[in-house]
Amino acid sequence: MTIVYAAAPGSASNTLCKNLEIILNCKSKDLGSGGGFGHTILSIPVRKKILEKLKLNFLNKTPLIYGHIFPTQYNLRLLNYNYNIQHIIISYRNIYEQLNYYYKWQKYNLRGPLNFPEDINFSNKDEFNSENFNIDLNLLLVLNFYKHWFYLIQNNKIKNYTLFSYDEIISLNVDYKKKINYIFKDLVDIEKIKYDKNIKSNLYKKEQFEINPRHKQLIDKFISFHTEVDFSLII
């Protein structure tokens, strides 16, 4: 039994992942082929392949897979072939709040969460500039993340999924608790699940940036172009 957590960067995903790890009493596994852009392509760990060849699969339990997982045919085929997927969790956030998060990433990390790690070598270390195309790359990738997941959900292509918003994850509100109870009702004793607002991870201090008009236009054009998908959850 495996739960897959596909997280949009900047959706309080580290915080939710920590809570899921506590509930399942496990450490999550990241199947990304590398950092940054490597999240877009999954790969199976060598250890799992070896254990499968030796017919020792029972030694390789994977209760939780976590990452910025894009639902490409390749990634979904790989997951479904190699794991018994019980449930898929997808987290999301208002796209303009995420854009602000990417500005913050660029300012303090010299790249975005989905950039090539080497992109720090091409960033201005002394002055933040919202014109940096690292931000455009991250914005386009996260918009495509939403486009593909929302399309699959809205066209009933996947079942046993739950969507969590950034606000639900941070607040642990009633909707959050209902969703957690629904997901884990047959897996753990839900009466023992603790909701601790002190469990937070990788949260940046609040800092507001002025939106670059180019990025506002990119969001508007992307959403208006893909009329087959409802993006209302993120706008």
PDB file of N, CA, C and O in Angstrom, residues 107-167:
ATOM      1  N   LYS A 107      15.378  35.354  -4.838  1.00  0.00           N
ATOM      2  CA  LYS A 107      16.121  36.326  -4.038  1.00  0.00           C
ATOM      3  C   LYS A 107      17.098  35.646  -3.089  1.00  0.00           C
ATOM      4  O   LYS A 107      18.261  36.084  -2.962  1.00  0.00           O
ATOM      5  N   TYR A 108      16.658  34.575  -2.431  1.00  0.00           N
ATOM      6  CA  TYR A 108      17.474  33.974  -1.382  1.00  0.00           C
ATOM      7  C   TYR A 108      18.247  32.722  -1.814  1.00  0.00           C
ATOM      8  O   TYR A 108      19.254  32.372  -1.203  1.00  0.00           O
ATOM      9  N   ASN A 109      17.767  32.036  -2.862  1.00  0.00           N
ATOM     10  CA  ASN A 109      18.428  30.807  -3.309  1.00  0.00           C
ATOM     11  C   ASN A 109      19.046  30.927  -4.699  1.00  0.00           C
ATOM     12  O   ASN A 109      19.649  29.977  -5.191  1.00  0.00           O
ATOM     13  N   LEU A 110      18.828  32.075  -5.351  1.00  0.00           N
ATOM     14  CA  LEU A 110      19.411  32.376  -6.665  1.00  0.00           C
ATOM     15  C   LEU A 110      18.881  31.472  -7.777  1.00  0.00           C
ATOM     16  O   LEU A 110      19.467  31.368  -8.838  1.00  0.00           O
ATOM     17  N   ARG A 111      17.776  30.845  -7.528  1.00  0.00           N
ATOM     18  CA  ARG A 111      17.084  30.028  -8.526  1.00  0.00           C
ATOM     19  C   ARG A 111      15.699  29.728  -7.993  1.00  0.00           C
ATOM     20  O   ARG A 111      15.333  30.191  -6.913  1.00  0.00           O
ATOM     21  N   GLY A 112      14.905  28.936  -8.722  1.00  0.00           N
ATOM     22  CA  GLY A 112      13.596  28.512  -8.255  1.00  0.00           C
ATOM     23  C   GLY A 112      13.613  27.045  -7.880  1.00  0.00           C
ATOM     24  O   GLY A 112      14.577  26.322  -8.172  1.00  0.00           O
ATOM     25  N   PRO A 113      12.553  26.551  -7.243  1.00  0.00           N
ATOM     26  CA  PRO A 113      12.520  25.149  -6.798  1.00  0.00           C
ATOM     27  C   PRO A 113      12.533  24.137  -7.926  1.00  0.00           C
ATOM     28  O   PRO A 113      12.872  22.967  -7.708  1.00  0.00           O
ATOM     29  N   LEU A 114      12.177  24.559  -9.152  1.00  0.00           N
ATOM     30  CA  LEU A 114      12.163  23.628 -10.283  1.00  0.00           C
ATOM     31  C   LEU A 114      13.225  23.957 -11.331  1.00  0.00           C
ATOM     32  O   LEU A 114      13.227  23.382 -12.412  1.00  0.00           O
ATOM     33  N   ASN A 115      14.117  24.864 -11.004  1.00  0.00           N
ATOM     34  CA  ASN A 115      15.230  25.175 -11.900  1.00  0.00           C
ATOM     35  C   ASN A 115      16.279  24.070 -11.868  1.00  0.00           C
ATOM     36  O   ASN A 115      16.312  23.241 -10.958  1.00  0.00           O
ATOM     37  N   PHE A 116      17.177  24.088 -12.855  1.00  0.00           N
ATOM     38  CA  PHE A 116      18.371  23.274 -12.764  1.00  0.00           C
ATOM     39  C   PHE A 116      19.208  23.815 -11.598  1.00  0.00           C
ATOM     40  O   PHE A 116      19.392  25.027 -11.492  1.00  0.00           O
ATOM     41  N   PRO A 117      19.697  22.954 -10.723  1.00  0.00           N
ATOM     42  CA  PRO A 117      20.498  23.448  -9.585  1.00  0.00           C
ATOM     43  C   PRO A 117      21.654  24.344 -10.025  1.00  0.00           C
ATOM     44  O   PRO A 117      22.042  25.265  -9.312  1.00  0.00           O
ATOM     45  N   GLU A 118      22.182  24.086 -11.212  1.00  0.00           N
ATOM     46  CA  GLU A 118      23.323  24.866 -11.706  1.00  0.00           C
ATOM     47  C   GLU A 118      22.965  26.300 -12.054  1.00  0.00           C
ATOM     48  O   GLU A 118      23.861  27.131 -12.288  1.00  0.00           O
ATOM     49  N   ASP A 119      21.664  26.622 -12.080  1.00  0.00           N
ATOM     50  CA  ASP A 119      21.250  27.977 -12.457  1.00  0.00           C
ATOM     51  C   ASP A 119      21.706  29.036 -11.464  1.00  0.00           C
ATOM     52  O   ASP A 119      21.694  30.228 -11.777  1.00  0.00           O
ATOM     53  N   ILE A 120      22.129  28.614 -10.280  1.00  0.00           N
ATOM     54  CA  ILE A 120      22.644  29.610  -9.330  1.00  0.00           C
ATOM     55  C   ILE A 120      23.902  30.282  -9.877  1.00  0.00           C
ATOM     56  O   ILE A 120      24.246  31.392  -9.465  1.00  0.00           O
ATOM     57  N   ASN A 121      24.582  29.627 -10.808  1.00  0.00           N
ATOM     58  CA  ASN A 121      25.811  30.195 -11.372  1.00  0.00           C
ATOM     59  C   ASN A 121      25.536  31.361 -12.309  1.00  0.00           C
ATOM     60  O   ASN A 121      26.462  32.087 -12.690  1.00  0.00           O
ATOM     61  N   PHE A 122      24.269  31.547 -12.682  1.00  0.00           N
ATOM     62  CA  PHE A 122      23.927  32.583 -13.648  1.00  0.00           C
ATOM     63  C   PHE A 122      23.055  33.680 -13.025  1.00  0.00           C
ATOM     64  O   PHE A 122      22.458  34.474 -13.744  1.00  0.00           O
ATOM     65  N   SER A 123      22.979  33.720 -11.710  1.00  0.00           N
ATOM     66  CA  SER A 123      22.128  34.690 -11.023  1.00  0.00           C
ATOM     67  C   SER A 123      22.963  35.786 -10.382  1.00  0.00           C
ATOM     68  O   SER A 123      24.108  35.560  -9.971  1.00  0.00           O
ATOM     69  N   ASN A 124      22.366  36.964 -10.297  1.00  0.00           N
ATOM     70  CA  ASN A 124      23.009  38.091  -9.636  1.00  0.00           C
ATOM     71  C   ASN A 124      22.917  37.902  -8.124  1.00  0.00           C
ATOM     72  O   ASN A 124      21.832  37.894  -7.558  1.00  0.00           O
ATOM     73  N   LYS A 125      24.049  37.738  -7.476  1.00  0.00           N
ATOM     74  CA  LYS A 125      24.064  37.444  -6.047  1.00  0.00           C
ATOM     75  C   LYS A 125      23.867  38.696  -5.197  1.00  0.00           C
ATOM     76  O   LYS A 125      23.687  38.609  -3.993  1.00  0.00           O
ATOM     77  N   ASP A 126      23.923  39.848  -5.815  1.00  0.00           N
ATOM     78  CA  ASP A 126      23.886  41.090  -5.044  1.00  0.00           C
ATOM     79  C   ASP A 126      22.555  41.826  -5.128  1.00  0.00           C
ATOM     80  O   ASP A 126      22.251  42.663  -4.294  1.00  0.00           O
ATOM     81  N   GLU A 127      21.752  41.514  -6.138  1.00  0.00           N
ATOM     82  CA  GLU A 127      20.517  42.278  -6.322  1.00  0.00           C
ATOM     83  C   GLU A 127      19.423  41.408  -6.921  1.00  0.00           C
ATOM     84  O   GLU A 127      19.616  40.790  -7.975  1.00  0.00           O
ATOM     85  N   PHE A 128      18.273  41.338  -6.241  1.00  0.00           N
ATOM     86  CA  PHE A 128      17.139  40.586  -6.774  1.00  0.00           C
ATOM     87  C   PHE A 128      16.530  41.321  -7.954  1.00  0.00           C
ATOM     88  O   PHE A 128      16.379  42.543  -7.944  1.00  0.00           O
ATOM     89  N   ASN A 129      16.145  40.570  -8.988  1.00  0.00           N
ATOM     90  CA  ASN A 129      15.530  41.148 -10.177  1.00  0.00           C
ATOM     91  C   ASN A 129      14.420  40.220 -10.647  1.00  0.00           C
ATOM     92  O   ASN A 129      14.673  39.073 -11.018  1.00  0.00           O
ATOM     93  N   SER A 130      13.185  40.709 -10.645  1.00  0.00           N
ATOM     94  CA  SER A 130      12.047  39.869 -11.052  1.00  0.00           C
ATOM     95  C   SER A 130      12.041  39.592 -12.553  1.00  0.00           C
ATOM     96  O   SER A 130      11.217  38.819 -13.028  1.00  0.00           O
ATOM     97  N   GLU A 131      12.957  40.204 -13.290  1.00  0.00           N
ATOM     98  CA  GLU A 131      13.067  39.927 -14.726  1.00  0.00           C
ATOM     99  C   GLU A 131      13.789  38.608 -14.985  1.00  0.00           C
ATOM    100  O   GLU A 131      13.829  38.129 -16.121  1.00  0.00           O
ATOM    101  N   ASN A 132      14.375  38.002 -13.966  1.00  0.00           N
ATOM    102  CA  ASN A 132      15.141  36.783 -14.133  1.00  0.00           C
ATOM    103  C   ASN A 132      14.253  35.674 -14.698  1.00  0.00           C
ATOM    104  O   ASN A 132      13.173  35.393 -14.170  1.00  0.00           O
ATOM    105  N   PHE A 133      14.701  35.042 -15.761  1.00  0.00           N
ATOM    106  CA  PHE A 133      13.877  34.043 -16.442  1.00  0.00           C
ATOM    107  C   PHE A 133      13.787  32.716 -15.689  1.00  0.00           C
ATOM    108  O   PHE A 133      13.020  31.834 -16.092  1.00  0.00           O
ATOM    109  N   ASN A 134      14.559  32.579 -14.607  1.00  0.00           N
ATOM    110  CA  ASN A 134      14.338  31.430 -13.726  1.00  0.00           C
ATOM    111  C   ASN A 134      12.893  31.409 -13.238  1.00  0.00           C
ATOM    112  O   ASN A 134      12.274  30.349 -13.110  1.00  0.00           O
ATOM    113  N   ILE A 135      12.376  32.591 -12.956  1.00  0.00           N
ATOM    114  CA  ILE A 135      11.011  32.703 -12.431  1.00  0.00           C
ATOM    115  C   ILE A 135      10.001  32.274 -13.489  1.00  0.00           C
ATOM    116  O   ILE A 135       9.036  31.557 -13.196  1.00  0.00           O
ATOM    117  N   ASP A 136      10.223  32.677 -14.738  1.00  0.00           N
ATOM    118  CA  ASP A 136       9.318  32.283 -15.828  1.00  0.00           C
ATOM    119  C   ASP A 136       9.271  30.770 -15.982  1.00  0.00           C
ATOM    120  O   ASP A 136       8.198  30.187 -16.185  1.00  0.00           O
ATOM    121  N   LEU A 137      10.453  30.129 -15.891  1.00  0.00           N
ATOM    122  CA  LEU A 137      10.504  28.676 -16.024  1.00  0.00           C
ATOM    123  C   LEU A 137       9.691  28.001 -14.932  1.00  0.00           C
ATOM    124  O   LEU A 137       8.887  27.099 -15.195  1.00  0.00           O
ATOM    125  N   ASN A 138       9.868  28.432 -13.680  1.00  0.00           N
ATOM    126  CA  ASN A 138       9.119  27.845 -12.573  1.00  0.00           C
ATOM    127  C   ASN A 138       7.629  28.097 -12.704  1.00  0.00           C
ATOM    128  O   ASN A 138       6.812  27.215 -12.432  1.00  0.00           O
ATOM    129  N   LEU A 139       7.269  29.280 -13.144  1.00  0.00           N
ATOM    130  CA  LEU A 139       5.863  29.625 -13.302  1.00  0.00           C
ATOM    131  C   LEU A 139       5.209  28.763 -14.375  1.00  0.00           C
ATOM    132  O   LEU A 139       4.108  28.229 -14.192  1.00  0.00           O
ATOM    133  N   LEU A 140       5.880  28.593 -15.504  1.00  0.00           N
ATOM    134  CA  LEU A 140       5.334  27.757 -16.576  1.00  0.00           C
ATOM    135  C   LEU A 140       5.238  26.297 -16.152  1.00  0.00           C
ATOM    136  O   LEU A 140       4.262  25.608 -16.470  1.00  0.00           O
ATOM    137  N   LEU A 141       6.229  25.834 -15.417  1.00  0.00           N
ATOM    138  CA  LEU A 141       6.199  24.439 -14.980  1.00  0.00           C
ATOM    139  C   LEU A 141       5.070  24.192 -13.988  1.00  0.00           C
ATOM    140  O   LEU A 141       4.362  23.185 -14.074  1.00  0.00           O
ATOM    141  N   VAL A 142       4.881  25.103 -13.030  1.00  0.00           N
ATOM    142  CA  VAL A 142       3.815  24.870 -12.055  1.00  0.00           C
ATOM    143  C   VAL A 142       2.442  25.013 -12.700  1.00  0.00           C
ATOM    144  O   VAL A 142       1.495  24.298 -12.335  1.00  0.00           O
ATOM    145  N   LEU A 143       2.303  25.895 -13.681  1.00  0.00           N
ATOM    146  CA  LEU A 143       1.038  25.991 -14.415  1.00  0.00           C
ATOM    147  C   LEU A 143       0.753  24.693 -15.171  1.00  0.00           C
ATOM    148  O   LEU A 143      -0.392  24.234 -15.235  1.00  0.00           O
ATOM    149  N   ASN A 144       1.797  24.085 -15.707  1.00  0.00           N
ATOM    150  CA  ASN A 144       1.618  22.797 -16.379  1.00  0.00           C
ATOM    151  C   ASN A 144       1.335  21.685 -15.374  1.00  0.00           C
ATOM    152  O   ASN A 144       0.565  20.765 -15.681  1.00  0.00           O
ATOM    153  N   PHE A 145       1.928  21.759 -14.198  1.00  0.00           N
ATOM    154  CA  PHE A 145       1.608  20.817 -13.116  1.00  0.00           C
ATOM    155  C   PHE A 145       0.106  20.833 -12.853  1.00  0.00           C
ATOM    156  O   PHE A 145      -0.555  19.793 -12.817  1.00  0.00           O
ATOM    157  N   TYR A 146      -0.448  22.037 -12.694  1.00  0.00           N
ATOM    158  CA  TYR A 146      -1.888  22.166 -12.436  1.00  0.00           C
ATOM    159  C   TYR A 146      -2.712  21.734 -13.639  1.00  0.00           C
ATOM    160  O   TYR A 146      -3.739  21.059 -13.488  1.00  0.00           O
ATOM    161  N   LYS A 147      -2.276  22.137 -14.812  1.00  0.00           N
ATOM    162  CA  LYS A 147      -3.037  21.804 -16.025  1.00  0.00           C
ATOM    163  C   LYS A 147      -3.243  20.298 -16.135  1.00  0.00           C
ATOM    164  O   LYS A 147      -4.369  19.822 -16.372  1.00  0.00           O
ATOM    165  N   HIS A 148      -2.196  19.538 -15.931  1.00  0.00           N
ATOM    166  CA  HIS A 148      -2.288  18.086 -16.110  1.00  0.00           C
ATOM    167  C   HIS A 148      -3.055  17.407 -14.977  1.00  0.00           C
ATOM    168  O   HIS A 148      -3.893  16.537 -15.240  1.00  0.00           O
ATOM    169  N   TRP A 149      -2.801  17.812 -13.725  1.00  0.00           N
ATOM    170  CA  TRP A 149      -3.546  17.192 -12.622  1.00  0.00           C
ATOM    171  C   TRP A 149      -5.027  17.559 -12.685  1.00  0.00           C
ATOM    172  O   TRP A 149      -5.900  16.696 -12.533  1.00  0.00           O
ATOM    173  N   PHE A 150      -5.319  18.829 -12.927  1.00  0.00           N
ATOM    174  CA  PHE A 150      -6.724  19.256 -12.984  1.00  0.00           C
ATOM    175  C   PHE A 150      -7.455  18.588 -14.145  1.00  0.00           C
ATOM    176  O   PHE A 150      -8.619  18.214 -14.015  1.00  0.00           O
ATOM    177  N   TYR A 151      -6.781  18.438 -15.268  1.00  0.00           N
ATOM    178  CA  TYR A 151      -7.408  17.782 -16.420  1.00  0.00           C
ATOM    179  C   TYR A 151      -7.766  16.333 -16.070  1.00  0.00           C
ATOM    180  O   TYR A 151      -8.885  15.877 -16.367  1.00  0.00           O
ATOM    181  N   LEU A 152      -6.846  15.614 -15.454  1.00  0.00           N
ATOM    182  CA  LEU A 152      -7.107  14.223 -15.090  1.00  0.00           C
ATOM    183  C   LEU A 152      -8.266  14.120 -14.100  1.00  0.00           C
ATOM    184  O   LEU A 152      -9.132  13.257 -14.234  1.00  0.00           O
ATOM    185  N   ILE A 153      -8.283  15.020 -13.127  1.00  0.00           N
ATOM    186  CA  ILE A 153      -9.340  15.007 -12.117  1.00  0.00           C
ATOM    187  C   ILE A 153     -10.687  15.368 -12.730  1.00  0.00           C
ATOM    188  O   ILE A 153     -11.699  14.680 -12.501  1.00  0.00           O
ATOM    189  N   GLN A 154     -10.720  16.432 -13.512  1.00  0.00           N
ATOM    190  CA  GLN A 154     -11.975  16.928 -14.066  1.00  0.00           C
ATOM    191  C   GLN A 154     -12.558  16.017 -15.138  1.00  0.00           C
ATOM    192  O   GLN A 154     -13.747  16.098 -15.447  1.00  0.00           O
ATOM    193  N   ASN A 155     -11.731  15.126 -15.681  1.00  0.00           N
ATOM    194  CA  ASN A 155     -12.209  14.182 -16.684  1.00  0.00           C
ATOM    195  C   ASN A 155     -12.252  12.750 -16.153  1.00  0.00           C
ATOM    196  O   ASN A 155     -12.309  11.797 -16.932  1.00  0.00           O
ATOM    197  N   ASN A 156     -12.236  12.619 -14.827  1.00  0.00           N
ATOM    198  CA  ASN A 156     -12.373  11.318 -14.165  1.00  0.00           C
ATOM    199  C   ASN A 156     -11.351  10.291 -14.627  1.00  0.00           C
ATOM    200  O   ASN A 156     -11.644   9.100 -14.736  1.00  0.00           O
ATOM    201  N   LYS A 157     -10.146  10.771 -14.891  1.00  0.00           N
ATOM    202  CA  LYS A 157      -9.072   9.881 -15.336  1.00  0.00           C
ATOM    203  C   LYS A 157      -8.354   9.221 -14.164  1.00  0.00           C
ATOM    204  O   LYS A 157      -7.656   8.219 -14.345  1.00  0.00           O
ATOM    205  N   ILE A 158      -8.481   9.815 -12.976  1.00  0.00           N
ATOM    206  CA  ILE A 158      -7.896   9.206 -11.781  1.00  0.00           C
ATOM    207  C   ILE A 158      -8.960   9.133 -10.692  1.00  0.00           C
ATOM    208  O   ILE A 158      -9.875   9.948 -10.644  1.00  0.00           O
ATOM    209  N   LYS A 159      -8.817   8.126  -9.850  1.00  0.00           N
ATOM    210  CA  LYS A 159      -9.748   7.944  -8.738  1.00  0.00           C
ATOM    211  C   LYS A 159      -8.929   7.905  -7.438  1.00  0.00           C
ATOM    212  O   LYS A 159      -7.708   7.823  -7.461  1.00  0.00           O
ATOM    213  N   ASN A 160      -9.599   7.963  -6.315  1.00  0.00           N
ATOM    214  CA  ASN A 160      -8.928   7.917  -5.009  1.00  0.00           C
ATOM    215  C   ASN A 160      -7.878   9.012  -4.878  1.00  0.00           C
ATOM    216  O   ASN A 160      -6.683   8.745  -4.688  1.00  0.00           O
ATOM    217  N   TYR A 161      -8.319  10.232  -4.998  1.00  0.00           N
ATOM    218  CA  TYR A 161      -7.427  11.379  -4.861  1.00  0.00           C
ATOM    219  C   TYR A 161      -8.056  12.375  -3.875  1.00  0.00           C
ATOM    220  O   TYR A 161      -9.265  12.373  -3.643  1.00  0.00           O
ATOM    221  N   THR A 162      -7.223  13.222  -3.305  1.00  0.00           N
ATOM    222  CA  THR A 162      -7.697  14.304  -2.441  1.00  0.00           C
ATOM    223  C   THR A 162      -6.859  15.540  -2.708  1.00  0.00           C
ATOM    224  O   THR A 162      -5.627  15.459  -2.786  1.00  0.00           O
ATOM    225  N   LEU A 163      -7.521  16.673  -2.835  1.00  0.00           N
ATOM    226  CA  LEU A 163      -6.855  17.963  -3.024  1.00  0.00           C
ATOM    227  C   LEU A 163      -6.775  18.708  -1.695  1.00  0.00           C
ATOM    228  O   LEU A 163      -7.760  18.812  -0.970  1.00  0.00           O
ATOM    229  N   PHE A 164      -5.587  19.211  -1.379  1.00  0.00           N
ATOM    230  CA  PHE A 164      -5.389  20.034  -0.190  1.00  0.00           C
ATOM    231  C   PHE A 164      -4.907  21.420  -0.611  1.00  0.00           C
ATOM    232  O   PHE A 164      -3.961  21.532  -1.401  1.00  0.00           O
ATOM    233  N   SER A 165      -5.524  22.448  -0.073  1.00  0.00           N
ATOM    234  CA  SER A 165      -5.067  23.807  -0.344  1.00  0.00           C
ATOM    235  C   SER A 165      -3.982  24.207   0.655  1.00  0.00           C
ATOM    236  O   SER A 165      -3.881  23.635   1.745  1.00  0.00           O
ATOM    237  N   TYR A 166      -3.209  25.189   0.287  1.00  0.00           N
ATOM    238  CA  TYR A 166      -2.185  25.751   1.185  1.00  0.00           C
ATOM    239  C   TYR A 166      -2.811  26.192   2.504  1.00  0.00           C
ATOM    240  O   TYR A 166      -2.284  25.902   3.581  1.00  0.00           O
ATOM    241  N   ASP A 167      -3.937  26.875   2.423  1.00  0.00           N
ATOM    242  CA  ASP A 167      -4.593  27.397   3.630  1.00  0.00           C
ATOM    243  C   ASP A 167      -5.042  26.271   4.557  1.00  0.00           C
ATOM    244  O   ASP A 167      -4.962  26.389   5.784  1.00  0.00           O
TER     245      ASP A 167
END
